[in-house]
Tab-separated table of C-alpha atoms in Angstrom:
chain	number	residue	atom	x	y	z
D	1	MET	CA	153.189	55.381	-86.903
D	2	MET	CA	151.579	57.301	-84.379
D	3	TYR	CA	154.277	58.843	-81.716
D	4	LYS	CA	152.802	59.750	-77.714
D	5	ILE	CA	154.476	62.885	-75.541
D	6	LEU	CA	153.950	63.938	-72.566
D	7	LEU	CA	154.243	67.429	-72.325
D	8	VAL	CA	154.559	69.260	-68.640
D	9	GLU	CA	153.748	72.881	-68.363
D	10	ASP	CA	151.567	74.854	-66.330
D	11	ASP	CA	150.813	77.602	-68.906
D	12	LYS	CA	147.404	76.638	-70.402
D	13	ASN	CA	147.701	79.052	-72.692
D	14	ILE	CA	151.234	76.970	-73.809
D	15	SER	CA	149.730	74.051	-73.371
D	16	GLU	CA	146.711	74.458	-76.048
D	17	MET	CA	148.504	76.229	-78.698
D	18	LEU	CA	150.996	73.228	-78.916
D	19	CYS	CA	148.201	70.441	-78.680
D	20	ASP	CA	146.554	72.199	-81.275
D	21	TYR	CA	149.361	72.981	-83.488
D	22	PHE	CA	150.596	69.124	-83.469
D	23	THR	CA	147.092	68.079	-84.041
D	24	GLU	CA	146.832	70.021	-86.866
D	25	LYS	CA	150.431	70.031	-88.415
D	26	SER	CA	150.542	65.429	-87.547
D	27	SER	CA	147.325	64.756	-89.007
D	28	ASN	CA	146.666	63.343	-85.198
D	29	LYS	CA	150.199	61.403	-85.503
D	30	ILE	CA	150.982	62.703	-82.674
D	31	LEU	CA	149.221	62.530	-79.433
D	32	ILE	CA	150.394	64.855	-76.211
D	33	ASP	CA	149.017	64.412	-72.997
D	34	VAL	CA	149.480	67.486	-70.690
D	35	ALA	CA	150.648	67.488	-67.307
D	36	GLU	CA	149.825	70.658	-65.472
D	37	ASN	CA	152.129	70.024	-62.463
D	38	GLY	CA	155.582	68.409	-61.785
D	39	LYS	CA	154.213	65.726	-59.606
D	40	LYS	CA	151.584	65.025	-61.889
D	41	GLY	CA	153.719	64.637	-64.619
D	42	ALA	CA	156.596	62.190	-63.074
D	43	ASP	CA	153.411	60.051	-62.229
D	44	MET	CA	152.406	60.260	-65.548
D	45	ALA	CA	156.239	59.396	-66.891
D	46	TYR	CA	156.614	56.816	-64.521
D	47	GLU	CA	153.169	54.972	-65.463
D	48	ASN	CA	153.079	55.533	-69.259
D	49	PRO	CA	155.335	54.774	-72.263
D	50	TYR	CA	155.635	57.992	-74.044
D	51	ASP	CA	158.357	58.498	-77.106
D	52	LEU	CA	159.235	62.038	-75.588
D	53	LEU	CA	158.834	64.070	-72.737
D	54	LEU	CA	158.628	68.345	-73.045
D	55	LEU	CA	159.273	69.708	-69.777
D	56	ASP	CA	159.134	73.285	-68.608
D	57	ILE	CA	161.659	74.100	-65.658
D	58	MET	CA	159.364	76.290	-63.406
D	59	LEU	CA	156.645	74.308	-62.211
D	60	PRO	CA	154.825	73.725	-59.204
D	61	GLN	CA	155.398	70.751	-56.547
D	62	LEU	CA	158.226	69.616	-58.898
D	63	ASN	CA	160.500	71.666	-61.254
D	64	GLY	CA	161.794	69.967	-64.799
D	65	PHE	CA	165.091	69.183	-63.398
D	66	GLU	CA	163.862	67.140	-60.550
D	67	ILE	CA	161.342	65.105	-63.371
D	68	CYS	CA	164.224	64.446	-64.999
D	69	LYS	CA	166.281	63.210	-62.613
D	70	GLU	CA	163.339	60.734	-61.171
D	71	VAL	CA	162.665	59.570	-64.657
D	72	ARG	CA	166.633	59.109	-66.100
D	73	ARG	CA	166.390	56.508	-63.000
D	74	PHE	CA	163.790	54.283	-64.452
D	75	SER	CA	163.396	55.299	-68.647
D	76	ASP	CA	165.898	56.182	-71.277
D	77	VAL	CA	162.613	58.278	-73.289
D	78	PRO	CA	164.038	61.522	-75.267
D	79	ILE	CA	163.729	64.254	-72.573
D	80	MET	CA	163.371	68.003	-74.248
D	81	PHE	CA	163.239	71.353	-71.599
D	82	ILE	CA	161.231	73.982	-72.643
D	83	THR	CA	161.569	77.048	-70.693
D	84	ALA	CA	162.231	80.779	-70.510
D	85	ARG	CA	165.243	80.162	-68.384
D	86	CYS	CA	168.387	81.046	-70.990
D	87	ALA	CA	171.369	81.341	-68.376
D	88	GLN	CA	174.177	78.699	-69.400
D	89	GLU	CA	174.171	77.374	-66.267
D	90	ASP	CA	170.317	75.889	-66.314
D	91	ILE	CA	170.848	74.611	-70.033
D	92	LEU	CA	174.144	72.757	-68.725
D	93	THR	CA	172.331	71.382	-66.058
D	94	GLY	CA	169.830	69.788	-68.023
D	95	TYR	CA	172.301	68.301	-70.220
D	96	ALA	CA	173.934	66.973	-67.284
D	97	LEU	CA	170.443	65.811	-65.760
D	98	GLY	CA	170.382	63.258	-69.197
D	99	CYS	CA	167.983	65.749	-71.160
D	100	ASP	CA	168.948	65.159	-75.200
D	101	ASP	CA	167.612	68.985	-76.093
D	102	TYR	CA	166.407	72.334	-75.073
D	103	ILE	CA	164.263	75.276	-76.372
D	104	VAL	CA	164.093	78.670	-74.628
D	105	LYS	CA	160.699	80.853	-75.012
D	106	PRO	CA	159.513	82.096	-77.318
D	107	PHE	CA	160.150	80.014	-80.193
D	108	SER	CA	159.049	79.307	-83.778
D	109	LEU	CA	156.078	76.331	-83.643
D	110	PRO	CA	157.562	75.124	-87.011
D	111	VAL	CA	160.761	74.708	-85.714
D	112	PHE	CA	159.982	73.627	-82.722
D	113	TYR	CA	157.984	70.752	-84.202
D	114	ASN	CA	160.645	69.942	-86.501
D	115	LYS	CA	162.745	69.467	-83.610
D	116	VAL	CA	160.547	67.114	-81.645
D	117	ASN	CA	159.833	65.118	-84.929
D	118	ALA	CA	164.099	64.580	-85.389
D	119	LEU	CA	164.178	63.828	-81.799
D	120	ILE	CA	161.629	61.614	-81.802
D	121	LYS	CA	163.253	59.765	-85.086
D	122	ARG	CA	166.663	59.638	-83.986
D	123	SER	CA	165.648	57.912	-80.322
D	124	LYS	CA	164.065	55.168	-82.232
D	125	GLY	CA	167.251	54.067	-83.676
D	126	LEU	CA	169.523	55.362	-80.898
D	127	VAL	CA	172.491	52.959	-78.729
D	128	ARG	CA	172.938	54.704	-75.731
D	129	SER	CA	176.334	55.362	-74.418
D	130	SER	CA	178.007	53.037	-72.288
D	131	LEU	CA	178.587	53.492	-69.277
D	132	LEU	CA	181.867	55.756	-68.520
D	133	LYS	CA	184.246	53.973	-66.147
D	134	SER	CA	187.556	54.222	-64.009
D	135	GLY	CA	188.009	52.244	-61.350
D	136	THR	CA	185.408	52.420	-58.823
D	137	LEU	CA	184.309	55.828	-60.326
D	138	SER	CA	181.836	56.214	-62.903
D	139	LEU	CA	179.403	58.407	-64.778
D	140	ASN	CA	176.009	57.068	-66.718
D	141	PRO	CA	175.929	59.758	-69.878
D	142	ASN	CA	172.061	57.974	-70.334
D	143	ASN	CA	171.165	59.455	-66.495
D	144	GLY	CA	173.730	61.517	-65.322
D	145	ILE	CA	174.309	59.652	-62.200
D	146	VAL	CA	178.090	59.738	-61.082
D	147	ILE	CA	179.307	56.809	-58.930
D	148	SER	CA	182.520	57.072	-56.567
D	149	GLU	CA	183.073	54.105	-54.184
D	150	GLU	CA	179.682	52.609	-54.856
D	151	LYS	CA	177.986	55.837	-53.661
D	152	GLU	CA	176.484	58.444	-55.756
D	153	ILE	CA	177.418	62.039	-55.685
D	154	ASN	CA	175.715	65.043	-56.928
D	155	LEU	CA	177.883	67.142	-59.179
D	156	PRO	CA	177.290	70.828	-60.253
D	157	ALA	CA	176.972	71.470	-64.017
D	158	LYS	CA	180.502	72.181	-64.633
D	159	GLU	CA	182.189	69.478	-62.530
D	160	TYR	CA	179.743	66.888	-63.997
D	161	SER	CA	181.281	67.991	-67.667
D	162	ILE	CA	184.604	68.070	-66.812
D	163	LEU	CA	184.626	64.713	-65.339
D	164	LYS	CA	182.478	63.356	-68.510
D	165	ALA	CA	185.321	64.904	-70.647
D	166	LEU	CA	188.051	63.336	-68.302
D	167	LEU	CA	186.296	60.042	-68.456
D	168	GLU	CA	185.517	60.080	-72.232
D	169	ASN	CA	189.434	60.534	-72.940
D	170	LYS	CA	190.372	58.167	-70.181
D	171	GLY	CA	194.197	57.518	-70.201
D	172	CYS	CA	194.705	60.626	-72.497
D	173	VAL	CA	195.592	64.464	-71.482
D	174	VAL	CA	192.569	66.514	-71.912
D	175	SER	CA	193.841	70.103	-73.003
D	176	ARG	CA	192.631	72.843	-70.330
D	177	ASP	CA	190.923	74.729	-73.403
D	178	ALA	CA	189.116	71.363	-74.416
D	179	LEU	CA	187.925	70.799	-70.833
D	180	ILE	CA	186.817	74.637	-70.717
D	181	LYS	CA	185.033	74.075	-73.874
D	182	ALA	CA	183.301	70.952	-72.526
D	183	ALA	CA	182.042	73.071	-69.244
D	184	TRP	CA	181.064	76.766	-70.550
D	185	GLY	CA	181.380	75.944	-74.217
D	186	TYR	CA	182.959	77.001	-77.632
D	187	ASP	CA	182.175	80.804	-77.607
D	188	SER	CA	183.123	81.241	-73.394
D	189	GLU	CA	186.654	82.857	-72.621
D	190	VAL	CA	187.082	82.063	-68.779
D	191	ASP	CA	190.184	82.228	-67.081
D	192	GLU	CA	192.071	79.062	-66.721
D	193	ARG	CA	192.254	79.902	-62.799
D	194	ALA	CA	188.052	79.276	-62.961
D	195	LEU	CA	188.808	75.625	-64.193
D	196	ASP	CA	191.650	75.021	-61.776
D	197	THR	CA	188.992	75.629	-59.097
D	198	HIS	CA	186.417	73.440	-60.409
D	199	ILE	CA	189.213	70.765	-60.846
D	200	LYS	CA	189.961	71.231	-57.034
D	201	ASN	CA	186.082	70.924	-56.384
D	202	LEU	CA	185.795	67.991	-58.386
D	203	ARG	CA	188.430	66.397	-56.821
D	204	LYS	CA	187.076	67.218	-53.509
D	205	ALA	CA	183.556	65.114	-54.600
D	206	LEU	CA	185.388	62.164	-55.565
D	207	GLY	CA	187.253	61.606	-52.086
D	208	ASP	CA	189.898	59.109	-52.547
D	209	ASN	CA	188.919	58.792	-56.131
D	210	SER	CA	190.394	61.817	-56.456
D	211	LYS	CA	194.103	61.164	-57.175
D	212	MET	CA	193.186	59.329	-60.568
D	213	ILE	CA	192.640	63.345	-61.821
D	214	LYS	CA	196.586	64.006	-62.409
D	215	THR	CA	197.909	67.319	-63.307
D	216	VAL	CA	199.667	67.010	-66.578
D	217	VAL	CA	202.191	70.582	-66.292
D	218	LYS	CA	201.912	73.058	-69.056
D	219	ARG	CA	199.210	70.722	-71.356
D	220	GLY	CA	196.067	69.675	-68.981
D	221	TYR	CA	194.512	66.904	-67.087
D	222	ARG	CA	194.396	63.159	-67.249
D	223	ILE	CA	192.386	60.820	-65.590
D	224	GLY	CA	193.415	57.463	-65.018
D	225	GLU	CA	193.800	54.146	-62.279
D	226	ASP	CA	197.317	54.063	-62.192
D	227	GLY	CA	197.378	56.098	-58.544
């Protein structure tokens, strides 16, 4: 089977290196189209069916995050970021917007090639997660869109991750530790007051739906529709 990939990368050396490697390694079974700027990449993603999008983040005209957000409005195509930006906040932002994987430059070509193949093959049999809902609040894990009272709201990465964890466990208490791990990662040591601050910001963003987020003393937080 032949697969088609869109690479959005403004560094010509990297584009040529990846195209040459994939052509040789796959025996021409993986074809790569290249866009050198974000606007062209977004247009090509809209106009053509691809099996995978490979997006740099720092791009002229539209950055990779903007492309990902736009593509997720009309497609579930797998998306992988290729970038030199290794800050955890950037990685979490990528996942919040709906990317499937993330690799940081510089990287091993064989490892990258295998990650790409694994992602494409998983996607062919992948059943996407269903919409997460509580009352008039919904979160779509496929495209990162959050709707509260029929209005789309934009959440920072950590608030998005916290809300997603709560909705995935609707009606159950989610411990502070679990929420910290969801938003900051397993190796993070975060003061619980930082979590409380993000919960406060999340409630503010949700407006009237904020009442669904309950504080369970000495245990954590719970989301539900019971007022």
